[in-house]
Structure formats: C-alpha cells, structure tokens
PDB file of C-alpha atoms and ligand atoms in Angstrom:
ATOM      1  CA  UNK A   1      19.021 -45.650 -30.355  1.00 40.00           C
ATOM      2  CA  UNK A   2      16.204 -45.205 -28.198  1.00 43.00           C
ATOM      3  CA  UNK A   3      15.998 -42.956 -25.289  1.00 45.00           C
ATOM      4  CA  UNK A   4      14.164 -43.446 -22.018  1.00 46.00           C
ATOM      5  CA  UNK A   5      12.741 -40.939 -20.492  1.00 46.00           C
ATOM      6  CA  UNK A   6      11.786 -40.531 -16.813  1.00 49.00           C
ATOM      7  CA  UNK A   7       8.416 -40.875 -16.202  1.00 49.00           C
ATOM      8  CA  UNK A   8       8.452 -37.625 -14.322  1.00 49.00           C
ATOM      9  CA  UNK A   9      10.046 -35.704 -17.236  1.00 48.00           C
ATOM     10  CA  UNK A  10       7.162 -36.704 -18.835  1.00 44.00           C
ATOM     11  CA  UNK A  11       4.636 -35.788 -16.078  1.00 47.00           C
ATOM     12  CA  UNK A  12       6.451 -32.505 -16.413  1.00 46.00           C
ATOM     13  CA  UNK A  13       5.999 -31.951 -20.404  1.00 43.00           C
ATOM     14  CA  UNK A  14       2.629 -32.860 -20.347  1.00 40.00           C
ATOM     15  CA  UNK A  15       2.254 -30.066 -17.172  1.00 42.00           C
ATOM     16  CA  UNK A  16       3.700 -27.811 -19.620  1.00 39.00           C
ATOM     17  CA  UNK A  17       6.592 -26.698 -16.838  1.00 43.00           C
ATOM     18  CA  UNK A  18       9.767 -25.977 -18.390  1.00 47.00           C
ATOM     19  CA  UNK A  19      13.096 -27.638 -16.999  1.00 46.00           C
ATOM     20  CA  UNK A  20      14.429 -23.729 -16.359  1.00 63.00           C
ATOM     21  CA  UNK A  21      17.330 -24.164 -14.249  1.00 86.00           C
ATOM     22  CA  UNK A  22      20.564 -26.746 -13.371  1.00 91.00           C
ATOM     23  CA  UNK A  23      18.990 -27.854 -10.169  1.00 95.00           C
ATOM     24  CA  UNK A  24      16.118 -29.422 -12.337  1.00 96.00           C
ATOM     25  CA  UNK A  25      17.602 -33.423 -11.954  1.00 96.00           C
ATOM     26  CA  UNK A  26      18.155 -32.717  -8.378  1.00 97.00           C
ATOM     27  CA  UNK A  27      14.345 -32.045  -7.975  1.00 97.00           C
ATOM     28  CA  UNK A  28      13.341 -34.048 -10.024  1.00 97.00           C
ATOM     29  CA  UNK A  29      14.997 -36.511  -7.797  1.00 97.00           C
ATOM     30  CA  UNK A  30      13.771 -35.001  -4.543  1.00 98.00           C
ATOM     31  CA  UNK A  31      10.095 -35.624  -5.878  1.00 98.00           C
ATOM     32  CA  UNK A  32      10.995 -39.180  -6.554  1.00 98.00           C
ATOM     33  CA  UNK A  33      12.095 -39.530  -2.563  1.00 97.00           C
ATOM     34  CA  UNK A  34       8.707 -37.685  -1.992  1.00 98.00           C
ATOM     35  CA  UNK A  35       6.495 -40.689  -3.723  1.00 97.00           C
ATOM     36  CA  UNK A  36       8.760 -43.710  -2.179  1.00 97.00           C
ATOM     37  CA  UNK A  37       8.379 -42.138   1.634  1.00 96.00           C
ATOM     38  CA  UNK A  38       4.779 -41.473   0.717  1.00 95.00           C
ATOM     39  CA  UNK A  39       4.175 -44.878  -0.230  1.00 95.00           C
ATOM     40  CA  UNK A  40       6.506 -46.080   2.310  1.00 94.00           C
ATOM     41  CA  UNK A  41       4.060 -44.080   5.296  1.00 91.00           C
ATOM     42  CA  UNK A  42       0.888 -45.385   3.592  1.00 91.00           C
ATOM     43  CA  UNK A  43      -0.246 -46.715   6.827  1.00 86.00           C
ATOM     44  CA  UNK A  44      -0.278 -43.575   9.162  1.00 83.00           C
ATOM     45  CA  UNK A  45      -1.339 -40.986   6.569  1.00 87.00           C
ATOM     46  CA  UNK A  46      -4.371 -43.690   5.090  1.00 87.00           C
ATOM     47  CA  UNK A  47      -2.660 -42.669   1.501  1.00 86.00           C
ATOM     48  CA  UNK A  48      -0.021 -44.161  -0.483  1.00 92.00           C
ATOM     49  CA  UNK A  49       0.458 -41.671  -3.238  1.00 95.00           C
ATOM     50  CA  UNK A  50       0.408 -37.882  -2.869  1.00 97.00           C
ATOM     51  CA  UNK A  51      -2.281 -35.346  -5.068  1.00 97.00           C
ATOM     52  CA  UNK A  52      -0.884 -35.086  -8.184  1.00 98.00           C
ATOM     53  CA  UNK A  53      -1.152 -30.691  -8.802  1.00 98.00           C
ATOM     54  CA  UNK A  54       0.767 -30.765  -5.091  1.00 98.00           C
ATOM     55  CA  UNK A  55       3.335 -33.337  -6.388  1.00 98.00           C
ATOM     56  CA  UNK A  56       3.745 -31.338 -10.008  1.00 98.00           C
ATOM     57  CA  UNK A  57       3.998 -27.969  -7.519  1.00 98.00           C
ATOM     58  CA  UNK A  58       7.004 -29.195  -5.316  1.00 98.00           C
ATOM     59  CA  UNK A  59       8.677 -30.513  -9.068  1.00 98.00           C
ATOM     60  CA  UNK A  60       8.389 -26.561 -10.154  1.00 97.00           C
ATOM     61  CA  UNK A  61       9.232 -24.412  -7.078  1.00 98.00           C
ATOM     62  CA  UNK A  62      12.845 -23.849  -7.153  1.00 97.00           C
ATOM     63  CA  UNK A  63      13.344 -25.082  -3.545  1.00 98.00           C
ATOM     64  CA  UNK A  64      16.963 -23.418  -3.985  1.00 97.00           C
ATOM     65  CA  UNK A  65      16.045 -20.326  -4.342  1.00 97.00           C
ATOM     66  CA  UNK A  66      14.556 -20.202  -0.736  1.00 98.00           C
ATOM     67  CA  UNK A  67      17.652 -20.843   1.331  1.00 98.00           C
ATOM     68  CA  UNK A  68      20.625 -19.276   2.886  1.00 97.00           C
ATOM     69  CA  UNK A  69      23.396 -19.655  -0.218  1.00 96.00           C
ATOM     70  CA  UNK A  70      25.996 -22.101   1.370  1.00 97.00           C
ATOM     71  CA  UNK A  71      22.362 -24.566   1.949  1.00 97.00           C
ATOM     72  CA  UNK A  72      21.894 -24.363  -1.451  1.00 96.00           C
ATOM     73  CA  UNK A  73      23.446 -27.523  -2.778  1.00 96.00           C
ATOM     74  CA  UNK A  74      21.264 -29.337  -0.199  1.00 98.00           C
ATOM     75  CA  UNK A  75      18.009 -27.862  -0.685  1.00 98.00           C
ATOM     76  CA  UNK A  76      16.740 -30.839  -2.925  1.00 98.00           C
ATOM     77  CA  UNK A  77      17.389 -33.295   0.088  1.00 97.00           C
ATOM     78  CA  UNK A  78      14.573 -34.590   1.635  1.00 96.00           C
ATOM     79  CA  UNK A  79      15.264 -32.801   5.129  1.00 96.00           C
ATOM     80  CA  UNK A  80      14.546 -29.386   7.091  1.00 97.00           C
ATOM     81  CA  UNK A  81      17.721 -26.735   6.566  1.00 98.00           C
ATOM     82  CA  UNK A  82      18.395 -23.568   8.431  1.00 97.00           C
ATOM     83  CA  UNK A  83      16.994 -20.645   7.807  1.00 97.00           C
ATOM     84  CA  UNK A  84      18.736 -18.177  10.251  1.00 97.00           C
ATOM     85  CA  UNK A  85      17.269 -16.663  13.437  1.00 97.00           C
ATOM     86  CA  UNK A  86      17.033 -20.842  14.959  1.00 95.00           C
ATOM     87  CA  UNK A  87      14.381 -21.498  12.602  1.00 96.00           C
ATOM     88  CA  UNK A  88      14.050 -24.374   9.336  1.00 97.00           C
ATOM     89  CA  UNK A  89      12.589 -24.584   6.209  1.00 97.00           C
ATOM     90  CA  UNK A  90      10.406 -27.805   6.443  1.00 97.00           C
ATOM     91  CA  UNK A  91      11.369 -31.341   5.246  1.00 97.00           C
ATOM     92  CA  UNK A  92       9.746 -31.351   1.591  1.00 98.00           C
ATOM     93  CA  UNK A  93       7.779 -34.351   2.414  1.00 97.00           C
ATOM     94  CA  UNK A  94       6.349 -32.665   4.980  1.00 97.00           C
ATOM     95  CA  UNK A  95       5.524 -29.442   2.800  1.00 98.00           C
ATOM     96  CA  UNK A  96       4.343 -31.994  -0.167  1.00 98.00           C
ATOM     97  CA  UNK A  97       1.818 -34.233   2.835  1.00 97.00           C
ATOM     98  CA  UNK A  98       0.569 -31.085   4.415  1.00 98.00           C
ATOM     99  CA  UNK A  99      -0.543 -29.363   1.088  1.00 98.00           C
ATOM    100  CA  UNK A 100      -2.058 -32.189   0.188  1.00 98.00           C
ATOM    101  CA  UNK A 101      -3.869 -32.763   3.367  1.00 98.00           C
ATOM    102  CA  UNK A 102      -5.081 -29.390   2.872  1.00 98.00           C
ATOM    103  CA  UNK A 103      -7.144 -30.660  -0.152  1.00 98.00           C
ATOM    104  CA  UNK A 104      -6.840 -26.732  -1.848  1.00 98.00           C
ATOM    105  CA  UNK A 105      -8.444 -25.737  -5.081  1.00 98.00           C
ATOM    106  CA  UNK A 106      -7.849 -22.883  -7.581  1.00 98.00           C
ATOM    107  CA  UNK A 107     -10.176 -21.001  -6.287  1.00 98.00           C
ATOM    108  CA  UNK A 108      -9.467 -21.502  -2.374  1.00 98.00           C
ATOM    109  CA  UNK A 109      -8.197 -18.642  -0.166  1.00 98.00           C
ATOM    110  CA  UNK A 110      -5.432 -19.664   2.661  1.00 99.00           C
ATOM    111  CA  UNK A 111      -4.153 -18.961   5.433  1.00 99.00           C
ATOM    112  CA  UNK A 112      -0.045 -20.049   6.144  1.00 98.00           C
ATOM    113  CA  UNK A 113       1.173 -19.564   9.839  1.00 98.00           C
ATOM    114  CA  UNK A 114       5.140 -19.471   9.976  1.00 98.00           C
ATOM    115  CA  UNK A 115       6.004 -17.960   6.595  1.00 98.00           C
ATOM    116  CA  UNK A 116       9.676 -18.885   7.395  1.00 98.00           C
ATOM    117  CA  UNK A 117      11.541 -18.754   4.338  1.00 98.00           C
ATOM    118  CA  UNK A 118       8.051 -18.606   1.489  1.00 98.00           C
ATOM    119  CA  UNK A 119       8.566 -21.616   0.210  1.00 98.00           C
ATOM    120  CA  UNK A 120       5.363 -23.299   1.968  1.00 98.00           C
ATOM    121  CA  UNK A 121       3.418 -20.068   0.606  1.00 98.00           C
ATOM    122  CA  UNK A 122       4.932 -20.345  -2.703  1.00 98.00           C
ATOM    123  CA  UNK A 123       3.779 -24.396  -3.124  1.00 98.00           C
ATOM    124  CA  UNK A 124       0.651 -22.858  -2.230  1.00 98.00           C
ATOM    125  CA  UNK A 125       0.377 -20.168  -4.908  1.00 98.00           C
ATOM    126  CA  UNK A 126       0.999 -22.839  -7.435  1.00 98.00           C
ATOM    127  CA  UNK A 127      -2.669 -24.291  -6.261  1.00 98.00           C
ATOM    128  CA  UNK A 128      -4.752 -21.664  -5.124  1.00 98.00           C
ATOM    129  CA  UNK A 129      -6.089 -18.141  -5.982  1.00 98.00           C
ATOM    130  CA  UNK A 130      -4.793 -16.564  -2.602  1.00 98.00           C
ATOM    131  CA  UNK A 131      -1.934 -17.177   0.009  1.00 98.00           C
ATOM    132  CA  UNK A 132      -2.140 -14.981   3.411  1.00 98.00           C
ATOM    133  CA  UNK A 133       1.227 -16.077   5.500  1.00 98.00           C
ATOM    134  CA  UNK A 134       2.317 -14.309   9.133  1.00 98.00           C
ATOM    135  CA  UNK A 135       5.847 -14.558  10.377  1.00 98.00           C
ATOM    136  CA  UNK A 136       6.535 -13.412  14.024  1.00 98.00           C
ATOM    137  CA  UNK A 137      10.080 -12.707  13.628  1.00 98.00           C
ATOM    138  CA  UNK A 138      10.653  -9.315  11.217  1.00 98.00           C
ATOM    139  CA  UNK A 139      14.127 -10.246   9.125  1.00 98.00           C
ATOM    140  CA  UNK A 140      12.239 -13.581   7.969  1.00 98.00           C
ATOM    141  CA  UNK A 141       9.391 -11.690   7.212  1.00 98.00           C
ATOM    142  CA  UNK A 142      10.825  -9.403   5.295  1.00 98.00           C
ATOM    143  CA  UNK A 143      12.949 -11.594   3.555  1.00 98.00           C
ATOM    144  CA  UNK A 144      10.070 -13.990   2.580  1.00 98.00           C
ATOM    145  CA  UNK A 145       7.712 -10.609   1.311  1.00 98.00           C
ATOM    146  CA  UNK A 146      11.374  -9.679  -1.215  1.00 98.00           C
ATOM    147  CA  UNK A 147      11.941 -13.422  -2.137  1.00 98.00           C
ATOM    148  CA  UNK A 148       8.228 -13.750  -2.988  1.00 98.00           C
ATOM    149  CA  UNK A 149       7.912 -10.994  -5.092  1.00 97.00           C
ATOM    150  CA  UNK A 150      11.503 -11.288  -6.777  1.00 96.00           C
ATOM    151  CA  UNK A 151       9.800 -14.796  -7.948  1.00 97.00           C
ATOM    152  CA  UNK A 152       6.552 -13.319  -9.059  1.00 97.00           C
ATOM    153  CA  UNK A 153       4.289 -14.848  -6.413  1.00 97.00           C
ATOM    154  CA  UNK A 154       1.908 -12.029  -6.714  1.00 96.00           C
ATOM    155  CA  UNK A 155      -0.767 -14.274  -5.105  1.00 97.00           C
ATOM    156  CA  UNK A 156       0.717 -14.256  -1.934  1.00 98.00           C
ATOM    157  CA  UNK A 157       0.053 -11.623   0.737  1.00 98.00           C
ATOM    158  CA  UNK A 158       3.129 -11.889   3.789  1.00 98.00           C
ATOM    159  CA  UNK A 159       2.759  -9.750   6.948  1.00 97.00           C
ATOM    160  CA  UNK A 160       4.510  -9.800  10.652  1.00 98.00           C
ATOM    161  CA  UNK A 161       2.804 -10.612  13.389  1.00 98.00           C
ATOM    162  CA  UNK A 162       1.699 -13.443  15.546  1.00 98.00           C
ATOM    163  CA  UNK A 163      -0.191 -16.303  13.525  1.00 98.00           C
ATOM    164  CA  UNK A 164      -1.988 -17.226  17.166  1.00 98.00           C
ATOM    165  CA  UNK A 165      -4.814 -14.782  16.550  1.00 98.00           C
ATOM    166  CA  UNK A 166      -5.057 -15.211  13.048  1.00 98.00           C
ATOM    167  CA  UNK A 167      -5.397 -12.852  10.273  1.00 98.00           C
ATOM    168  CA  UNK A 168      -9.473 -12.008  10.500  1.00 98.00           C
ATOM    169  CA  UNK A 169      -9.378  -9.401   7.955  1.00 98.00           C
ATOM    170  CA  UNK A 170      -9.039 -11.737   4.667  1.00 98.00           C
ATOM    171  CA  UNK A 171     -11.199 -14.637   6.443  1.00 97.00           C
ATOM    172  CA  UNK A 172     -13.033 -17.001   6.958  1.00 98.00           C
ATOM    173  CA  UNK A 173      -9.852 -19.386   5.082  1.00 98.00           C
ATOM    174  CA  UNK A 174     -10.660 -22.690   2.959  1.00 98.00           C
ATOM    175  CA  UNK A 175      -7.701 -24.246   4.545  1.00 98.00           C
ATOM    176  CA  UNK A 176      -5.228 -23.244   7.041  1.00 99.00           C
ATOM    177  CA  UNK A 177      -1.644 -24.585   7.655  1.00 98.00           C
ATOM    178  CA  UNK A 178       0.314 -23.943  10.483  1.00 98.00           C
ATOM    179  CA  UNK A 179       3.991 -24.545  10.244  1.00 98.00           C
ATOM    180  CA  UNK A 180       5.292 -24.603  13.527  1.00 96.00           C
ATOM    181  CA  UNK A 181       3.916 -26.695  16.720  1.00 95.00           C
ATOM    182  CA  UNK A 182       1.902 -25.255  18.984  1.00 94.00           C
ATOM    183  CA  UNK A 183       0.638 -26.398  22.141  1.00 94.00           C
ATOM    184  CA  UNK A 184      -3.012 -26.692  21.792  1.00 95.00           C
ATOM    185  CA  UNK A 185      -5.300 -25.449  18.655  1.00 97.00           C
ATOM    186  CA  UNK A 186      -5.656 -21.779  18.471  1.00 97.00           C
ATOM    187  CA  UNK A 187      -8.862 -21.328  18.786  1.00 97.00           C
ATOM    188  CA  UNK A 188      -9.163 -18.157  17.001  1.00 98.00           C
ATOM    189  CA  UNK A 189      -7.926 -20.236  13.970  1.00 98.00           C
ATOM    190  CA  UNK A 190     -10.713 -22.621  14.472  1.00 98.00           C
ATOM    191  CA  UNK A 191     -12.672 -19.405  13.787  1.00 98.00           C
ATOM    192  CA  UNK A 192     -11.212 -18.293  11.062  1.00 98.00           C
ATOM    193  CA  UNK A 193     -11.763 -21.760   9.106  1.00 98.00           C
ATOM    194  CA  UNK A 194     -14.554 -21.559   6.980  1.00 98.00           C
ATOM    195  CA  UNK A 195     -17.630 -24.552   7.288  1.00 98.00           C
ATOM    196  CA  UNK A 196     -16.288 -27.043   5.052  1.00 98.00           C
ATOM    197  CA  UNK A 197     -12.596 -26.133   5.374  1.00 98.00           C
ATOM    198  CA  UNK A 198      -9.359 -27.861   6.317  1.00 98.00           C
ATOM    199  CA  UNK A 199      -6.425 -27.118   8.712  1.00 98.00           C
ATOM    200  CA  UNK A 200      -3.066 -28.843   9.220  1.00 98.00           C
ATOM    201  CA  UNK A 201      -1.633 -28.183  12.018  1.00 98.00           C
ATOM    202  CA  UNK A 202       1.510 -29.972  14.384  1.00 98.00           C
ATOM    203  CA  UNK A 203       0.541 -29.885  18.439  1.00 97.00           C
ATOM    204  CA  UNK A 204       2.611 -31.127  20.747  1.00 94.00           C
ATOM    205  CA  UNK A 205       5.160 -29.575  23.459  1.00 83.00           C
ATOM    206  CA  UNK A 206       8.525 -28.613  22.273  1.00 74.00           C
ATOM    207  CA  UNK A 207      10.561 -31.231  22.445  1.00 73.00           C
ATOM    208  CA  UNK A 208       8.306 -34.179  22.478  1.00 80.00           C
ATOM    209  CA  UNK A 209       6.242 -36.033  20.050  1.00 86.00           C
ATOM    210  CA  UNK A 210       4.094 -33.864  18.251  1.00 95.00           C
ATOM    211  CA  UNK A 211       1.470 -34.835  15.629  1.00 96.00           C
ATOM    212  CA  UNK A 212       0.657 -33.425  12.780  1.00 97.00           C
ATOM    213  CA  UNK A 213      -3.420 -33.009  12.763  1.00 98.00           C
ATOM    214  CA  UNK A 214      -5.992 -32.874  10.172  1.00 98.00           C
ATOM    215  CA  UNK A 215      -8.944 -30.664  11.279  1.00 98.00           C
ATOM    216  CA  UNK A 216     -12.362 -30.292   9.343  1.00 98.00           C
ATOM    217  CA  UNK A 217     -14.967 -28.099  10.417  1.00 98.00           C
ATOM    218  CA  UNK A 218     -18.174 -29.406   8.768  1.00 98.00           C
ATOM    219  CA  UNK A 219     -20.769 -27.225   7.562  1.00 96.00           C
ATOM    220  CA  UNK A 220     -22.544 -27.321  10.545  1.00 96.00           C
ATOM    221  CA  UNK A 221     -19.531 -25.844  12.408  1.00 95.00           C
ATOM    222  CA  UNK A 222     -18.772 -29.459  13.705  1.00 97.00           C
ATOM    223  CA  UNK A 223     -15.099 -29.963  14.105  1.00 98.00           C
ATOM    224  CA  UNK A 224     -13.285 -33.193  13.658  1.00 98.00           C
ATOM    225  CA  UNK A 225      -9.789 -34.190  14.198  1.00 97.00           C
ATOM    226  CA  UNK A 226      -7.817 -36.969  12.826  1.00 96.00           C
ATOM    227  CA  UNK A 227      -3.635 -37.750  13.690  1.00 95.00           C
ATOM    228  CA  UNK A 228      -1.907 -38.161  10.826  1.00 95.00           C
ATOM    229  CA  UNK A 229       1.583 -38.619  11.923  1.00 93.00           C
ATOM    230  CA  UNK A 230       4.451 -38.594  14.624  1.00 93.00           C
ATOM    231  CA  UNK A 231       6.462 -34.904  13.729  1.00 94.00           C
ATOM    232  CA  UNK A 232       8.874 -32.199  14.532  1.00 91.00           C
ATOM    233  CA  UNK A 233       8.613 -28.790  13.806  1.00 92.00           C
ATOM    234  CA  UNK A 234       9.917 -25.546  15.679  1.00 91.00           C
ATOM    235  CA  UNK A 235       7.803 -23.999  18.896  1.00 91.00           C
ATOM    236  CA  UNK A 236       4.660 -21.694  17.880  1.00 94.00           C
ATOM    237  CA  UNK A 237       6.184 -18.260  19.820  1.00 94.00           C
ATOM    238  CA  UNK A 238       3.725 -15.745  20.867  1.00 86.00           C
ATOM    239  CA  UNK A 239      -0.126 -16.772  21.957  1.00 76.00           C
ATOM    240  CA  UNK A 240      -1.134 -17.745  25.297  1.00 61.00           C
TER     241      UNK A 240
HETATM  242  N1  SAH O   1       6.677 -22.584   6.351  1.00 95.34           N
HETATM  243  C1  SAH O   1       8.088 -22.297   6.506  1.00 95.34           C
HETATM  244  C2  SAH O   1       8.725 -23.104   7.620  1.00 95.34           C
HETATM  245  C3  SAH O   1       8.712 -22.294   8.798  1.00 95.34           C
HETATM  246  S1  SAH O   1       9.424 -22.833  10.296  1.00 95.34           S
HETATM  247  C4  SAH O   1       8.840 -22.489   5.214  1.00 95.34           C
HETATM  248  O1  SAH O   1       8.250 -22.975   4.239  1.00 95.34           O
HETATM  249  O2  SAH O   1      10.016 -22.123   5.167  1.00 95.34           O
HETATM  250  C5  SAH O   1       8.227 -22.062  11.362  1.00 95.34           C
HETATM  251  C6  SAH O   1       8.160 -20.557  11.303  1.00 95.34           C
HETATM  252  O3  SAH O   1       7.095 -20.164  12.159  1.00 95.34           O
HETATM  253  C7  SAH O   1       9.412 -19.849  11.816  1.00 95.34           C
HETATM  254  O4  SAH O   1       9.869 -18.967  10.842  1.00 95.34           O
HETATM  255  C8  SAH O   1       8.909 -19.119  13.051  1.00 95.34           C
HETATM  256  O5  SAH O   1       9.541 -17.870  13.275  1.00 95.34           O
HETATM  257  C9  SAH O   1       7.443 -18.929  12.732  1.00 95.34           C
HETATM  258  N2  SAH O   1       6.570 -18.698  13.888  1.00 95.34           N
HETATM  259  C10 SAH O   1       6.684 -19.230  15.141  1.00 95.34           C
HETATM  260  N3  SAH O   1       5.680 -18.801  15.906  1.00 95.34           N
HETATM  261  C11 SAH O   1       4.915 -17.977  15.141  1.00 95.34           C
HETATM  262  C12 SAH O   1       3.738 -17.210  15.397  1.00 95.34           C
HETATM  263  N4  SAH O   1       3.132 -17.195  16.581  1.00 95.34           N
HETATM  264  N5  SAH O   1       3.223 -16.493  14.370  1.00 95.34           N
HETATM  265  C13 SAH O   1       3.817 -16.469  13.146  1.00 95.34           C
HETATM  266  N6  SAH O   1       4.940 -17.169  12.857  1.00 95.34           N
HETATM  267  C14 SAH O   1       5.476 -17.902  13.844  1.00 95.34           C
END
C-alpha cells in the first residue's frame, strides 16, 4: 500500500523538527491556512508565498503553549485570542507576514514592542541570534519572561516598560516589530534601527483602519515607507 505523505511533513523531516506533541496536525494545518491567505493577499503584500525559515518557525512553535488554557483548543486557528488584561495574541498570519517582512537573519539582533503573550518573540528566536521584547503591562510581562524560559528561549531578553522610547541599551536593532498600533512612528524607534534595517510596524487610530508599514532606513540614514496592508491590532499605551 502506499502512503502519501503531506508535503509539509516532509518540509518538516527534511528541517529535522520532530512532530513532539498532539497538536502537531492542527499546526500543521494552521500553516497550510498561512500559505493559501498568503497567496490569496498576493496583491497587497507584492508576495505570494511566505520565507520559508519563517514558515518552518510558525510549523515548530507550539502556538498552544502561549495561551490562556480554555483558548487552547483554538490556538491553531488562524485568528487573534485573548490573552487577559484586554489584550490578543496576534492572528498567525499576521505573526508569519510580519516576520517575514522583517527579512531577519541568524545573526540579526531585534527589537519586539508588545511582548504580549512571547509567542511573536519566540518565532523570532527560531531566526535570529537575539530577541529584546517590552511589555507595558507587568502580569503579561512577567508571564511572557516564565513562559519563555520554561520553553528554553534563552535568546530572548523580556523587560516592562514602554516600547515608545525604545530599548537604547542593546541597539541600534536589525529589525524592529511593533505589535500594537500606534498613532504615528516613534521616532525614537526610527533611531534605534540600524542603516540597513527593517521595521514593521501597524499606525493608525484605534478603531479605524490601520496599516501595517514596512520601514527601511538605508545606509545613508534615508528612510522609506511602503503600506503593506489594511490591519487591526490593539492601541500602543504609553508615549506621547
Ligand atoms: N506580540 C504579542 C501580541 C501582543 S498584543 C504576542 O505575540 O502575543 C500587543 C501588546 O502590546 C499588548 O500586550 C500590550 O499590552 C502591549 N503594549 C501596548 N502598548 C505598549 C507599549 N507602549 N510598550 C510596550 N508594550 C505595549
């Protein structure tokens, strides 16, 4: 008899990531939805199929393991789920199109604004050498720092405080990714991005359409901005 096997089981072997847990199908699944609405948004985001490290990342990170228990049995559906305190864990196309906007590397250093519940930070670890994330509200900060380090992300770095200003100290960032909308484009972020590097970031008032942008600041310090697509995300607090 001759067995099929899913092409992305196969992506998977060849990654050398094990199927380690009973919510494996269900991801496995929720990266399939991933590559239909990717090819299915081809004309906003100018690409039809997502970066293929960011793609095996979101098919390893055990999305379940990152929200409240009784969301559990949803967290492979392609949608945002509460995370207590008003706030979501992104939609995972959303995670999957914004770390691949980011265009990281293995040897990149980033900067995360709106740690939320480390899952964001944790697709990130899979890709890069170093993950600084800020959360402004403390039980989600804390809660992301234990989760983190319970799954062995010892690449990330989590701290409170408001993601407006930045975190200086570990800058300038190859890419930075801010996970909630803000109002206009910090500019101390803008400083903290290196020449050459990338930042995704939604901007928009609460409530209306934001868009999630695509800034470059060349080496010459020349910044560029490009919308990718209509969004929603939860209000940037803090700032001014
Ligand atoms: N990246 C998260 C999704 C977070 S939702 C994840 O993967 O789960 C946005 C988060 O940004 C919320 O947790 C919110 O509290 C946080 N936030 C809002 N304003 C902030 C600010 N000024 N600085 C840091 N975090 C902020």
């Amino acid at each position: 008899m001759r067995i099929l096997v899913p092409a992305i089981a196969l992506a998977l072997a060849s990654a050398g990531l094990r199927a380690d847990d009973a919510f494996t199908p269900l991801r496995n699944a929720m990266v399939r939805d991933i590559a239909a609405i990717s090819a299915a948004t081809r004309d906003g985001t100018g690409k039809a199929t997502l970066d293929a490290r960011v793609m095996a990342a979101m098919a390893k990170v055990p999305r379940h393991r990152f929200v409240p228990p009784e969301e559990e049995r949803y967290a492979y559906e392609n949608r945002p789920l509460p995370i207590g305190h008003g706030q979501t864990i992104s939609q995972p196309y959303i995670v999957a199109l914004m770390t691949d906007l980011a265009r990281v590397g293995p040897t990149d250093v980033v900067l995360e604004i709106g740690t939320g519940s480390g899952y964001q930070a944790a697709i990130l670890a899979e890709l890069v050498r170093a993950v600084y994330t800020m959360e402004i509200i403390e039980p989600l900060a804390t809660q992301a720092r234990e989760r983190l380090g319970v799954l062995g992300y010892r690449q990330v770095e989590a701290r409170l405080g408001d993601g407006y200003y930045g975190w200086a100290e570990h800058g300038p960032y190859d890419a930075i990714l801010v996970t909630a909308a803000a109002s206009h484009v910090p500019p101390p972020l803008i400083a903290q991005l290196k020449p050459g590097g990338r930042m995704v970031i939604p901007v928009g008032a609460p409530f209306m359409t934001q868009y999630l942008l695509l800034i470059e600041k060349a080496s010459d310090g020349t910044i560029s901005t490009r919308q990718v697509l209509p969004v929603r995300f939860v209000p940037l607090a803090g700032g001014r």
